[in-house]
Amino acid sequence: MHGLYIHFPFCSKKCRYCDFYSVTDTVVINKIIESVIAEIKLRGTEFHQGEIVDTVFIGGGTPSLMSPEQLEFLMTAVRKYFRLADNTEITIECNPGTITIESLSAYRNTGVNRLSIGVQSFVAEELEFLGRIHDAGEAEKALVIASEAGFDNINADIIFSVPGQTAFTLEYTLNKLLELEPAHISAYCLIYENGTPLFNDMKSGKVVKYSDEMDAKFFEVVSGRLTAAGYEHYEVSNFALKGRKCQHNLKYWAGCEYFGIGPSAHGFINGRRYWNYRSVTNYIRYLSEGRLPVEGYEELTKKQKIAERILLGLRSEGIDTTAFKSEFGIDLLQEELRFFEELKISGYLYFENGRICLTTKGYLLSDEISVKLCSLIEKSK
Ligand code: SF4
């Protein structure tokens, strides 16, 4: 079954660290929703009639800037042009400061059954540093009203290694989060993406980035606290209570196919990746002419597929060695056993039911381990 990602490209204000595609001029919201529906129709009927979708993820941007009526319009189109499986996971990203209990209840009536809330921190100075529109009180209120609106599958995003953050303030955010008990937590290390105001401030010396060692310490605190509280650390940045893993993201990590709809969205269909124009103007123009707004396609080579399967597998629930062997004809446990044994002895890796999995300590080195493994595979050919 496929996943369906819909990108809503509007935000009230750009956050300092963000490089996702979004614009703050909301004049064309209705036009974009019409165009997104046109793309859903094109992809759902002409190109992929009858595809069954069992995860829908409406991300952004700030999709919670959509009114319940606009969301209803969108979801009606999704249901009309795709076949949704029973119990489809339908997530919408929400920002504190843009939601009310009434809007969330109305979202629920459209069939949305999972919320992903951009909390980021419960510390005023950290939210201010990140350039978020909400304050700590609104972050807390967002999680409370999400439950009151009837959602029991809620994700909270947090960011760690924010300049100025200390062991104490991180602990404060984690404690507050655990009191509110969301079913799922995504914890990201602050990234200095090229071209963002944060990156420029780091380059000019206005902001000093924490060292990699500090990033690792914060990561270990987050992982330790959340796993002790009963969350499973099932991907480098993701933690879930039992039965609450994000089904949509699991598809990305397992290399499953998914549709990407909306400006800048990426998709992976029929073994080919595609990416849409990162421009609301181009996006609207293409769809008004009845064309898919695709800027480019890419067919992955075998080498790229191997690298991707290794990286995504090691960052999440491990590499399934049986599936890997049947897909690529490589028996990892036989051909690279020595490499894995060394990592296992050093505490970076373990074997479980035919899977090669990283420990928390191993997650910190997932990129390096993947690169090394790919180069060993290349050499042994
Ligand atoms: S609200 Fe989210 S998408 Fe919008 S600018 Fe901030 S981080 Fe980026």
Coordinates of N, CA and C and ligand atoms in Angstrom, one line a residue, residues 10-11 13-15 17-20 22 60-62 95 120 132, ligand 1:
F10 N 2.4 27.2 3.5 CA 2.2 28.6 4.1 C 2.6 28.6 5.6
C11 N 3.2 29.6 6.0 CA 3.5 29.8 7.4 C 3.2 31.3 7.8
K13 N 5.0 33.0 9.7 CA 6.3 33.7 9.8 C 7.4 32.6 9.6
K14 N 8.5 32.9 9.0 CA 9.5 31.9 8.8 C 10.4 31.8 10.1
C15 N 10.6 30.6 10.6 CA 11.4 30.4 11.7 C 12.9 30.5 11.3
Y17 N 15.6 28.8 11.6 CA 16.4 27.6 11.3 C 15.8 26.8 10.1
C18 N 14.7 27.3 9.6 CA 13.9 26.4 8.7 C 14.2 26.5 7.2
D19 N 14.4 25.3 6.6 CA 14.6 25.4 5.1 C 13.5 24.6 4.4
F20 N 12.4 24.3 5.0 CA 11.3 23.7 4.3 C 10.7 24.8 3.4
S22 N 8.1 27.2 2.3 CA 6.9 27.8 2.7 C 7.0 29.3 2.4
G60 N 4.0 20.6 6.2 CA 4.2 21.9 5.6 C 5.6 22.4 6.0
G61 N 5.7 23.8 6.0 CA 4.5 24.7 6.2 C 3.7 24.6 7.5
T62 N 2.6 25.2 7.5 CA 1.8 25.1 8.7 C 0.4 24.8 8.2
N95 N 0.7 23.9 14.4 CA 1.6 24.7 15.2 C 0.8 25.3 16.4
Q120 N 8.5 22.1 20.1 CA 10.0 22.5 20.0 C 10.6 22.7 21.4
R132 N 10.1 31.0 16.8 CA 8.7 30.5 16.7 C 7.7 31.5 17.0
Ligands
SF4_1 S1 6.5 26.8 11.2 FE1 7.6 25.0 10.5 S2 7.6 25.1 8.3 FE2 7.0 27.1 9.1 S3 8.9 28.2 9.1 FE3 8.6 27.4 11.1 S4 9.7 25.4 11.1 FE4 9.4 26.1 9.0

